[in-house]
Coordinates of C-alpha atoms in Angstrom, one line a residue:
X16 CA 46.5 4.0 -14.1
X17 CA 45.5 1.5 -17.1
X18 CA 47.5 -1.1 -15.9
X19 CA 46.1 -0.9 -12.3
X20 CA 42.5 -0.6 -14.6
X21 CA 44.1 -3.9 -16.0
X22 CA 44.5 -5.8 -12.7
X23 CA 41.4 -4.9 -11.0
X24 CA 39.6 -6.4 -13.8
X25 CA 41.3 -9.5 -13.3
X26 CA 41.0 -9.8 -10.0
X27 CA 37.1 -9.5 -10.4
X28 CA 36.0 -12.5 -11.7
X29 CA 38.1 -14.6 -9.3
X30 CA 36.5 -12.7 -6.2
X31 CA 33.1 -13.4 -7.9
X32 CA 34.0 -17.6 -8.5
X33 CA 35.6 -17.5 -4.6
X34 CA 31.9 -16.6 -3.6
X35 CA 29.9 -19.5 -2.3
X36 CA 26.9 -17.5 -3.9
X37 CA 26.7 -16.8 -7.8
X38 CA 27.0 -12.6 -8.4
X39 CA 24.2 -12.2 -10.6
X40 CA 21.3 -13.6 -7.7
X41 CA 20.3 -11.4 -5.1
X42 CA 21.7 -12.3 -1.4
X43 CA 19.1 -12.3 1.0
X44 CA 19.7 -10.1 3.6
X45 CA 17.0 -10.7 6.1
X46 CA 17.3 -13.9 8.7
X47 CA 13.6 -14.5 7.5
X48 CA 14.6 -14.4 4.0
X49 CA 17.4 -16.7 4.5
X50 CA 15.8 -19.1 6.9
X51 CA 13.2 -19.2 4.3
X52 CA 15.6 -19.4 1.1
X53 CA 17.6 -22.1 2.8
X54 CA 13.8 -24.2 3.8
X55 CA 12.9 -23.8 -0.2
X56 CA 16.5 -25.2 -1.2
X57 CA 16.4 -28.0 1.1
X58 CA 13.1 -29.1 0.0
X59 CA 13.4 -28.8 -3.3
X60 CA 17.1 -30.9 -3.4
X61 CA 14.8 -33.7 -1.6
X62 CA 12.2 -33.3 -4.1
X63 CA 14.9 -33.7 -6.9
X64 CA 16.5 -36.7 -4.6
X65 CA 13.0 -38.2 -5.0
X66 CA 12.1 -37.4 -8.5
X67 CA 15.2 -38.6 -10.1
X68 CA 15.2 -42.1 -7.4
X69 CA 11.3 -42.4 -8.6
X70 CA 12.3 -42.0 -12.7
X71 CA 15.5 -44.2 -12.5
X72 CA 13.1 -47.1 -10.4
X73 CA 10.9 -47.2 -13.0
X74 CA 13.2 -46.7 -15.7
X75 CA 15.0 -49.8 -14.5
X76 CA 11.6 -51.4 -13.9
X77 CA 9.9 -51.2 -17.0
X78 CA 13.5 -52.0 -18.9
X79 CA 13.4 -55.2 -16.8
X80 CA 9.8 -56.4 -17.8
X81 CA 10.6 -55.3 -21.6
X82 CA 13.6 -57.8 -21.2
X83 CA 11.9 -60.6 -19.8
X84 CA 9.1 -60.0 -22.9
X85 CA 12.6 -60.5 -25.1
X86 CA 13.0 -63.5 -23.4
X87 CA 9.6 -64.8 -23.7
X88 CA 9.8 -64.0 -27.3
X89 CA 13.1 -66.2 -27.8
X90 CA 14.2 -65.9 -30.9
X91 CA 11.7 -68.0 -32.6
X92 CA 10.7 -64.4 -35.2
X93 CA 14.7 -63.8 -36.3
X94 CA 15.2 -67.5 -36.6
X95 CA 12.1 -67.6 -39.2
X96 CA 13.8 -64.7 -41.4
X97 CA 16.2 -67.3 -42.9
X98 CA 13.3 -70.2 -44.2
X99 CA 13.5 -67.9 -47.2
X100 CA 16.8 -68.3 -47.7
X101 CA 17.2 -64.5 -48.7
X102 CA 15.4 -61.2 -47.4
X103 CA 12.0 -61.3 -47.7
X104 CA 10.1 -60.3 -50.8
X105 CA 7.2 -58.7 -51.8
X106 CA 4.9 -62.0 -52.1
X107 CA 1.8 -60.7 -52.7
X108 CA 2.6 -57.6 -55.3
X109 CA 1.5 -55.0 -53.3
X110 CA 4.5 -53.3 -52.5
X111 CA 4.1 -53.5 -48.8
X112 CA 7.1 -55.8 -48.3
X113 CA 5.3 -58.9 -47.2
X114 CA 8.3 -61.6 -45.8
X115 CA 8.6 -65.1 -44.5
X116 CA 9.1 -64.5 -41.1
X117 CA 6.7 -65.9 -38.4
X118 CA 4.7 -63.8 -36.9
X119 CA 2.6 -65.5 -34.4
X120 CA 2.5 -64.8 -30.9
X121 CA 4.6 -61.9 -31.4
X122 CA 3.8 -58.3 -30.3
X123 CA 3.3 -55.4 -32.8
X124 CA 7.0 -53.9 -33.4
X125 CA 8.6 -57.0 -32.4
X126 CA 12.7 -56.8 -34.1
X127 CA 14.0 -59.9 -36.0
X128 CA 17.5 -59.4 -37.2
X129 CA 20.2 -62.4 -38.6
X130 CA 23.9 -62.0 -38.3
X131 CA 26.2 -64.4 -40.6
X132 CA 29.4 -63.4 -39.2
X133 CA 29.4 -59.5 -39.0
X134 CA 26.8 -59.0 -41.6
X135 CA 23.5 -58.7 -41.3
X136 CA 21.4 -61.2 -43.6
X137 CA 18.0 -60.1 -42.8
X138 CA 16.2 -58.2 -40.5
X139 CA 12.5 -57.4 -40.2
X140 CA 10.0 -55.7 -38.1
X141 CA 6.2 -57.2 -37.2
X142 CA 4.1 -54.4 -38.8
X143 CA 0.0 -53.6 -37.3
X144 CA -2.9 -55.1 -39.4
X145 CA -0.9 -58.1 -40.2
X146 CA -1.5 -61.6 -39.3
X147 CA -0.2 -61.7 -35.7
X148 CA -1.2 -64.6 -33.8
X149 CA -3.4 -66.0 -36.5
X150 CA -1.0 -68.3 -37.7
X151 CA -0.9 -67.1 -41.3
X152 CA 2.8 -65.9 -41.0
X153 CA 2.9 -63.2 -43.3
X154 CA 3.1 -60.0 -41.3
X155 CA 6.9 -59.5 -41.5
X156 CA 7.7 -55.8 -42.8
X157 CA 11.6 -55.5 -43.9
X158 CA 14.0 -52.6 -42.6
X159 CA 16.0 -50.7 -44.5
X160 CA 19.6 -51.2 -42.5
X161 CA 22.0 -48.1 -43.3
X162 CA 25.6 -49.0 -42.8
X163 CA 25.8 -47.3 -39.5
X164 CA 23.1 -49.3 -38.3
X165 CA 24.5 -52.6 -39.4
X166 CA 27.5 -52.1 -37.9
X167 CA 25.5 -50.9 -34.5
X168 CA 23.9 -54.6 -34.9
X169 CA 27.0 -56.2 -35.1
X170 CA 28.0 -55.0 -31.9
X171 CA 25.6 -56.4 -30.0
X172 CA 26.9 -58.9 -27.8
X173 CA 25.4 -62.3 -28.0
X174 CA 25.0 -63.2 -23.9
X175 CA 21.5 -63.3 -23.7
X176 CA 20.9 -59.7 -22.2
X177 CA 19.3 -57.1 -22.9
X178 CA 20.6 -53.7 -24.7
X179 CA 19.4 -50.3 -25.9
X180 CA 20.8 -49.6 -29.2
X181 CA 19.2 -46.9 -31.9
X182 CA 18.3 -47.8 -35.0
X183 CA 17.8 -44.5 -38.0
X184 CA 14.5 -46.3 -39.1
X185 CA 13.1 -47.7 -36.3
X186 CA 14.9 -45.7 -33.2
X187 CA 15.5 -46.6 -30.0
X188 CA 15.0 -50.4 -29.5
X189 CA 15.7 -53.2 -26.7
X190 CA 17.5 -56.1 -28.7
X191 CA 18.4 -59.1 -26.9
X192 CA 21.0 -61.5 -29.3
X193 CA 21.6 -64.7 -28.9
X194 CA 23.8 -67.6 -30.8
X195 CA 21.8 -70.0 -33.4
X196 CA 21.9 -73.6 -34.4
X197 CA 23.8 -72.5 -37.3
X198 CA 26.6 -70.6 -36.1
X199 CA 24.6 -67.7 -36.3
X200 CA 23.6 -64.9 -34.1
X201 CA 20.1 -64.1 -33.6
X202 CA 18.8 -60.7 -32.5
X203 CA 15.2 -60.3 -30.5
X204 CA 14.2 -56.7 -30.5
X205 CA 11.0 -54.0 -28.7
X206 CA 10.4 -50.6 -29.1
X207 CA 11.5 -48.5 -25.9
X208 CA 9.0 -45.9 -26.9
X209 CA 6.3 -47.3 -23.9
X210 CA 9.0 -47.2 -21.4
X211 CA 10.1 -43.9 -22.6
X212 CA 6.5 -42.6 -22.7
X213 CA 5.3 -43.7 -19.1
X214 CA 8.8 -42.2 -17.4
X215 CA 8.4 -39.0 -19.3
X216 CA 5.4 -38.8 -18.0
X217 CA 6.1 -39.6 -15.0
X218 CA 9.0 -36.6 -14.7
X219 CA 6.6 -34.2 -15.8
X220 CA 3.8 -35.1 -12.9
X221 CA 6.8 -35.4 -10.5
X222 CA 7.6 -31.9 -12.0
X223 CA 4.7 -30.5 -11.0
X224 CA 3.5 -31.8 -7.9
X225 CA 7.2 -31.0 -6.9
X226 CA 6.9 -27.3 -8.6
X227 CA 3.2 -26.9 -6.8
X228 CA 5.2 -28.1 -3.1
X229 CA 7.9 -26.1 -3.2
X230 CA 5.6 -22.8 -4.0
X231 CA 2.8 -23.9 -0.9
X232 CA 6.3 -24.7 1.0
X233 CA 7.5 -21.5 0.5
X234 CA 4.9 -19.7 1.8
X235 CA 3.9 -21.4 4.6
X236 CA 7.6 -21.7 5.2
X237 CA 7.7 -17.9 5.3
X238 CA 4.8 -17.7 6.9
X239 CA 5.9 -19.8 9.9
X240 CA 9.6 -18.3 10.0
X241 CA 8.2 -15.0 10.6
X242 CA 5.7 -16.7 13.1
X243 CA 8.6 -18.1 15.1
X244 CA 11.1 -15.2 14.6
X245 CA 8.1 -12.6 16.1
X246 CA 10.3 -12.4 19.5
X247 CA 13.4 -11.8 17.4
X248 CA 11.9 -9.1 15.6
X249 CA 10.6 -7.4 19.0
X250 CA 14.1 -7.7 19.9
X251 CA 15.1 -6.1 16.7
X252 CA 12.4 -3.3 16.8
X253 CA 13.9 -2.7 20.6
X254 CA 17.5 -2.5 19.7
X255 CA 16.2 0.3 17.1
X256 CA 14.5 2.1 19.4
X257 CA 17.4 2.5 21.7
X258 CA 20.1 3.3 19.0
X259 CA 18.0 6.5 18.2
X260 CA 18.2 7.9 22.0
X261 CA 20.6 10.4 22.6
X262 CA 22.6 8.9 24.9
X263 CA 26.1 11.1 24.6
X264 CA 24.9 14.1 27.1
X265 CA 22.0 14.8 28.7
X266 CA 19.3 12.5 30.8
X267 CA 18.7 9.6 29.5
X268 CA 16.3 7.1 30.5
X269 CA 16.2 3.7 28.6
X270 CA 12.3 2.8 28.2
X271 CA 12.0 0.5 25.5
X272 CA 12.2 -2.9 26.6
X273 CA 11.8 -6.2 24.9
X274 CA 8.3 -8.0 25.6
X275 CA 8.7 -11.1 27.9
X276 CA 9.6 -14.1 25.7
X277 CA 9.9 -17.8 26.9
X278 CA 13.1 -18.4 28.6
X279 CA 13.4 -21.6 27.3
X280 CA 14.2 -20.7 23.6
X281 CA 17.3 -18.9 22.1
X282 CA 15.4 -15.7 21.6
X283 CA 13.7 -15.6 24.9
X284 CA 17.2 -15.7 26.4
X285 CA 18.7 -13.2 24.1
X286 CA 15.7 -10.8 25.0
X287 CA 16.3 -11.1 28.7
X288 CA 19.9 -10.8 28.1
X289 CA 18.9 -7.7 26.1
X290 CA 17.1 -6.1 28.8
X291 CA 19.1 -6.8 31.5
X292 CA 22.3 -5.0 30.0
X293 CA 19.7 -2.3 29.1
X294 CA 19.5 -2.3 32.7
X295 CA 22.6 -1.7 33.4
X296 CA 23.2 0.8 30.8
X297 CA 20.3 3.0 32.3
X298 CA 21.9 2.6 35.2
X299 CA 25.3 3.8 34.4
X300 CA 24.0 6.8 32.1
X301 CA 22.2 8.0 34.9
X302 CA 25.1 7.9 38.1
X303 CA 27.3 9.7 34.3
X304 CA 24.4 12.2 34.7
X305 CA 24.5 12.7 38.0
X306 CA 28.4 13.2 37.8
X307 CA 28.0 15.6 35.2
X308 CA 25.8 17.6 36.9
X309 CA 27.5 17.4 39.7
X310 CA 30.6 18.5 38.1
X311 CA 28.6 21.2 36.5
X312 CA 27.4 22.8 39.3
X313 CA 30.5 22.6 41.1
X314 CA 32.0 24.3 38.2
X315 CA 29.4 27.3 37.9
X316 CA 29.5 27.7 42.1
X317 CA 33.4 27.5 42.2
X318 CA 33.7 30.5 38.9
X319 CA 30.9 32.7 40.5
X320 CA 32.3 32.5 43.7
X321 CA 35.8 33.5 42.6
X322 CA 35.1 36.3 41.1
X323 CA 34.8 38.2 43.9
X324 CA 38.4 37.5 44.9
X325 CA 40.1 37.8 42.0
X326 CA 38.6 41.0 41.0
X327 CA 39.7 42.2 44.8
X328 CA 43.1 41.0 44.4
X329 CA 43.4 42.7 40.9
X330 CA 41.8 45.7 42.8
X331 CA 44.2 45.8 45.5
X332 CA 47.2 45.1 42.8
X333 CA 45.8 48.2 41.1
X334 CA 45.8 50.2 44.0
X335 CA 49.1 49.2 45.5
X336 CA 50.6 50.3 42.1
X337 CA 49.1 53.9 42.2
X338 CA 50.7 54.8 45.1
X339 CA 52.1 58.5 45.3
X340 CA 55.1 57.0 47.6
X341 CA 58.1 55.9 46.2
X342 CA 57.6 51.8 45.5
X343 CA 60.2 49.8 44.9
X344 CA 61.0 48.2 41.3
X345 CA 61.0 45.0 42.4
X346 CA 57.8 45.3 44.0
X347 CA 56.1 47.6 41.5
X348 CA 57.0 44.2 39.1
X349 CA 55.7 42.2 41.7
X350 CA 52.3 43.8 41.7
X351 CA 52.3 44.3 38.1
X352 CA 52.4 40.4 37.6
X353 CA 49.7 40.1 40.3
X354 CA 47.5 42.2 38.2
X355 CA 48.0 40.3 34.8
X356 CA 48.2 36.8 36.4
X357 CA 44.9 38.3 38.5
X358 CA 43.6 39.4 34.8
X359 CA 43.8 36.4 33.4
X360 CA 42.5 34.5 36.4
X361 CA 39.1 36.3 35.4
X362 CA 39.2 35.6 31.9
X363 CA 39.3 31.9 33.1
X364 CA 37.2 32.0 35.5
X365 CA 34.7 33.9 33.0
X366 CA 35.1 31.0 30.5
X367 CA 34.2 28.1 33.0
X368 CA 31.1 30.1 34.0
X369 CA 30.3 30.6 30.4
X370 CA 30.4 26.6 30.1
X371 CA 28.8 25.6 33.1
X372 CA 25.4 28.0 31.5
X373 CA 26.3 26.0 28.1
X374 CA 26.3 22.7 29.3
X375 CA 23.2 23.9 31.6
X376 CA 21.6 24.5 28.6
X377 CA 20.6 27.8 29.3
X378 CA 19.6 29.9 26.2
X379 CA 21.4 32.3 24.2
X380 CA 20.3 35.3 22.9
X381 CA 18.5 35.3 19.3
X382 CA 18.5 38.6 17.7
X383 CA 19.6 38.9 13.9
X384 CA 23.4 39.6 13.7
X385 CA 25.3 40.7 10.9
X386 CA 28.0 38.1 10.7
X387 CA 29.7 40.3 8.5
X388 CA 30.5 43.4 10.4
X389 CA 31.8 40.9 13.3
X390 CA 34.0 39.3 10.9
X391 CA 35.4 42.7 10.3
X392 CA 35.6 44.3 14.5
X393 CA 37.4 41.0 15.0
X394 CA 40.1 41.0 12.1
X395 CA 41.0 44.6 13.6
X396 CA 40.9 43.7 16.5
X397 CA 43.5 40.7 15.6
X398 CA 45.6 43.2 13.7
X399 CA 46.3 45.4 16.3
X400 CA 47.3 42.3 18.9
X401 CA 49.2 40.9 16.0
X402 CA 50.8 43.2 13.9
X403 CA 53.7 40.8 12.2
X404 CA 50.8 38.8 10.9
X405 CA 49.2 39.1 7.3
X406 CA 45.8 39.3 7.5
X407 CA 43.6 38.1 4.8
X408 CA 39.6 38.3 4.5
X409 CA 37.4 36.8 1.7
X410 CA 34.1 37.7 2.2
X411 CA 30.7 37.8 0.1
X412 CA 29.2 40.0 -1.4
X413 CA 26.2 40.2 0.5
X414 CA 26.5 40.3 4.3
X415 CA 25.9 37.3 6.1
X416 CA 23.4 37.0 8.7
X417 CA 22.4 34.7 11.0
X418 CA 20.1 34.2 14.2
X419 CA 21.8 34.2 17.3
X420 CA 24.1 35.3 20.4
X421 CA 26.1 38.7 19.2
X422 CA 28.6 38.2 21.9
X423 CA 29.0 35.3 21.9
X424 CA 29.3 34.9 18.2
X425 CA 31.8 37.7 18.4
X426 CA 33.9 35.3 20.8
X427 CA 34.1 32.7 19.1
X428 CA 35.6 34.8 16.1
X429 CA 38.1 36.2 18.7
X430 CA 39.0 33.0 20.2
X431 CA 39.5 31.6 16.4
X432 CA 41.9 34.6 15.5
X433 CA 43.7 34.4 18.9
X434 CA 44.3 30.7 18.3
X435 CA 45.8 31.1 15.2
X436 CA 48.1 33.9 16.2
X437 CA 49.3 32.7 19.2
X438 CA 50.1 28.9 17.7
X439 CA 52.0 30.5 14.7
X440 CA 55.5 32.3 13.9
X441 CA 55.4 35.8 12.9
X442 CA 55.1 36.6 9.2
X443 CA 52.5 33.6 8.7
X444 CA 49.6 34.4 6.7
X445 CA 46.3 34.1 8.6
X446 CA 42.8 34.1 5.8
X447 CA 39.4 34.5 7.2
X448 CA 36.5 33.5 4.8
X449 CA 32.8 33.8 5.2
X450 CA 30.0 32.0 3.1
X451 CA 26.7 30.8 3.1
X452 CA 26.2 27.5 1.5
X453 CA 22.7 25.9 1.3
X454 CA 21.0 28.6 4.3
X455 CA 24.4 27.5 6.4
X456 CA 26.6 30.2 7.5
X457 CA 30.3 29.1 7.1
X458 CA 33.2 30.7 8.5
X459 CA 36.7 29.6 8.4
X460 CA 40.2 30.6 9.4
X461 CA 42.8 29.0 7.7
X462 CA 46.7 29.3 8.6
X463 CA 49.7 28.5 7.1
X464 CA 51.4 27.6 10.3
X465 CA 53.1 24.3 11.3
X466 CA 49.8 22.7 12.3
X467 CA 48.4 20.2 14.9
X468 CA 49.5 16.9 15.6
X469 CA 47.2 14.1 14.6
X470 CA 47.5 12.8 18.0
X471 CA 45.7 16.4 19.6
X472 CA 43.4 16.5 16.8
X473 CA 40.9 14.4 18.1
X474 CA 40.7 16.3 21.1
X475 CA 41.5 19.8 20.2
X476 CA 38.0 20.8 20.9
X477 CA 38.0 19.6 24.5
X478 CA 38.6 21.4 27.6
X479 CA 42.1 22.4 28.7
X480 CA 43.8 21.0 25.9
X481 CA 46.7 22.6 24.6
X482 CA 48.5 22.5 21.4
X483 CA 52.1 20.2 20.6
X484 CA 55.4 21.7 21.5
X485 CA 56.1 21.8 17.4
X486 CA 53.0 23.9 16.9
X487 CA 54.2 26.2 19.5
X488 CA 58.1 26.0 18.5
X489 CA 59.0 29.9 17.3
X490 CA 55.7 31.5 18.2
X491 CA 55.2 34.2 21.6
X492 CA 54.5 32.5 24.7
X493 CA 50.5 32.2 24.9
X494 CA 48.7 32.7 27.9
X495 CA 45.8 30.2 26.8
X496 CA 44.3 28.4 29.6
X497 CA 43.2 25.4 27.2
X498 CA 39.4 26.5 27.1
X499 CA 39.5 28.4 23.7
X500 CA 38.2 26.1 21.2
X501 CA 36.5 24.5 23.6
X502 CA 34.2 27.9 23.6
X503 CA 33.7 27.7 20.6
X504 CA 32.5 24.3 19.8
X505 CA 29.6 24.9 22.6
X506 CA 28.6 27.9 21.3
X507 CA 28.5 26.7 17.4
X508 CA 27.0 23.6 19.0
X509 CA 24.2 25.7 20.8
X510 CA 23.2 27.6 17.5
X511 CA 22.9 24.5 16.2
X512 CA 25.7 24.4 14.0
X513 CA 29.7 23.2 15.0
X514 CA 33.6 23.5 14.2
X515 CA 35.7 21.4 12.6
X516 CA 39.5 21.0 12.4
X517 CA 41.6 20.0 9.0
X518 CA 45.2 20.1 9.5
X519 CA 48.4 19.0 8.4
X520 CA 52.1 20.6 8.5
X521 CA 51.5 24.3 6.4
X522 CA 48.1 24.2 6.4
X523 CA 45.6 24.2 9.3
X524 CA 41.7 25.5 8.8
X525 CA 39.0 25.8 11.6
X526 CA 35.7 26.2 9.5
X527 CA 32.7 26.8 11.6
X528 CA 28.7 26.1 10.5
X529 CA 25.7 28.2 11.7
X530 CA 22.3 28.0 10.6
X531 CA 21.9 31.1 8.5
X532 CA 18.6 33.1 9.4
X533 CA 17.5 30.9 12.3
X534 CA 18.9 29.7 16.3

């Protein structure tokens, strides 16, 4: 058991990673839902497309302009950092870090940097409040280059282009290097922080005029699914109605039908479709219905006219066999099988009248009866026709009663118990319980026989069916006519209860359900 614990767990998460959905969302169900789902997802993987197109366009744009500033720029500021000869100082003894570059013409942030080789020999920044574009060249602010960001100068190829390097004091930066007149390399730099600013703002108004579409989208997408699905769900509502007819037995008439739809669309022709093989459906239950009651009637007219005969044959058998004259033996057996085979002709006879009122629907009797004491007539009854039997009864304490047919209760019991001794060897133990669970009468009759096929189980209960050569191997010959248990699943049925069979080879149990207290 653990290791089959073991696999099952493994298999899990593979089934749930096969899934073209993820496990944890809900699936919708509906074709609204997903019609609707599937209009959201669309729309929103278009506004993405869009959004991110929009943000890299202007990303790239705005990058572009900042480099053609570089270029504007030159590198007229860097170039200035060397006059000096050295970093610049603090000139003016105010600690600000006043240098030597030139600042004229150039923008607020502006990036001077000289490489001599790989090493950075100055580099500078063009601070606010300085003199910028006054001429007075004294704005220059010095950087304090870490090693890191030394070396992520140095890399900076000198072609003339523009790159985005970041810089621990001044972060992100476009620098543009280029080579000098002195064999040295000559970096141009502007803060990306405007660039960075305008597409960040940008990708939050695209996020919510997107956000704001996709929720109107949703609903008017819902809104106009259902619209446009309205014949569908007539259709659907239709289809509904008709699966709750009862349509096995009885009359049936097919009402519901789908509301005209345009027969140019999909659901227009799926609802004419619809209620033409609704058509024919009601057309067929009704010629079954006719048949049936046809059948019925011929049945309940053939079995009350032959009992007339049969009883006069039997009568006449009877007769013949009380002769005072000397009879002859073979023709004293002659008669006496006349007589039985005449008997049992009745009995038949009897039970296809009795199922020609059932399946006319003609009402029983409904008078309290003691389930009980008819447990009890019938088991002794069943002793005395079966006397190499064991009989076994499990009963409640309290009688059992229920609402209903007396004799016809009282036949079904009879017809159980007959079953059960007839389709079993002698010396089998036959057990006969009665219950009531939940205001539910329940009776069962259980044998340890050789049981019923599971090819005649499904259709043990219908008329004229007999039971498997091995069920009958060993056993006295029956004289069922087949219409047995068929008895007693139409009168269970009309008490508003029913039978069912379990069986397999040793043990086979008929359990029968009736309403406790009520028809």
């Amino acid at each position: 058991m653990r290791t089959g614990s073991r696999q099952r767990l493994a298999r899990g998460p593979l089934r749930r990673g096969a899934g073209r959905w993820p496990a944890r969302l809900p699936r919708p169900h509906t074709l609204r839902a997903r019609l609707t789902t599937g209009l959201v997802v669309l729309l929103a993987v278009s506004c993405a497309a869009v959004g991110v197109a929009a943000v890299v366009e202007l990303n790239g744009f705005l990058t572009g302009r900042l480099d053609q500033q570089l270029r504007d720029a030159g590198e007229r500021f860097p170039a200035s950092l060397e006059h000096g000869g050295t970093l610049p100082s603090d000139h003016d003894g105010d600690g600000d870090g006043d240098g030597d570059g030139d600042t004229r013409r150039q923008t607020v942030g502006t990036f001077g940097a000289r490489l001599v080789g790989d090493t950075v020999t100055n580099a500078a920044v063009v601070g606010s409040g300085t003199g910028a574009g006054t001429g007075t060249g004294t704005g220059a602010l010095d950087v304090a280059l870490d090693a890191a960001d030394r070396r992520t100068l140095a890399s900076v190829p000198a072609d003339g282009r523009g790159h985005t390097i970041d810089l621990s004091a001044l972060d992100d930066y476009r620098v543009m290097a280029v080579q000098g007149r002195d064999g040295d390399v000559l970096i141009t730099g502007l803060p990306t922080e405007s660039v960075e600013a305008t597409v960040h703002r940008l990708e939050l108004v695209a996020a919510v005029v997107f956000g704001a579409a996709l929720v109107v989208a949703g609903f008017a997408g819902a809104l106009w699914v259902r619209w446009s699905l309205r014949p569908l769900s007539r259709v659907a509502a239709t289809a509904t109605k008709v699966s709750r007819l009862p349509l096995s037995s009885g009359e049936v008439g097919l009402w519901p039908r789908v509301p005209e739809a345009d027969p140019r669309s999909e659901v227009g022709r799926v609802a004419d479709a619809f209620n033409t093989m609704l058509g024919h459906v009601e057309d067929a239950l009704t010629k079954r219905h006719a048949s049936e009651e046809r059948l019925r009637s011929f049945a309940a007219d053939a079995s009350h006219e032959l009992r007339t005969p049969v009883a006069s044959i039997r009568g006449h058998a009877e007769l013949a066999l009380l002769h005072p004259g000397p009879v002859p033996q073979k023709v004293a057996r002659a008669l006496e099988r006349i007589e039985a085979e005449a008997a049992r002709m009745g009995e038949m006879v009897d039970d296809l009248l009795l199922l020609a009122r059932l399946d006319a629907g003609r009402p029983l009797e409904r008078l309290p009866v003691d389930l009980t004491r008819l447990v009890l007539d019938a088991v002794t009854d069943a002793q005395a026709a079966g006397p190499g039997h064991r009989w076994t009864l499990e009963l409640s304490e309290e009688p059992v009663t229920v609402t209903g047919d007396a004799h016809r209760l009282h036949q079904v019991l009879a017809n159980l118990l007959a079953n059960a001794r007839l389709h079993t060897p002698v010396g089998s133990t036959i057990t006969i319980s009665l219950e009531t669970d939940d205001d539910t009468a329940v009776l069962k009759v259980h044998d340890d026989g050789p049981g019923v096929a599971a090819d005649v189980q499904p259709r043990v209960f219908e008329r004229f069916t007999h039971g498997d050569r091995r069920r009958t191997e060993g056993v006295e010959s029956g004289t069922g006519t087949g219409l047995g248990l068929s008895i007693v699943a139409a009168v269970a049925e009309a008490h508003g209860g029913g039978v069912a069979l379990e069986s397999a080879p040793g043990s086979t149990t008929f359990t029968v359900r009736v309403p406790a207290g009520k028809g």
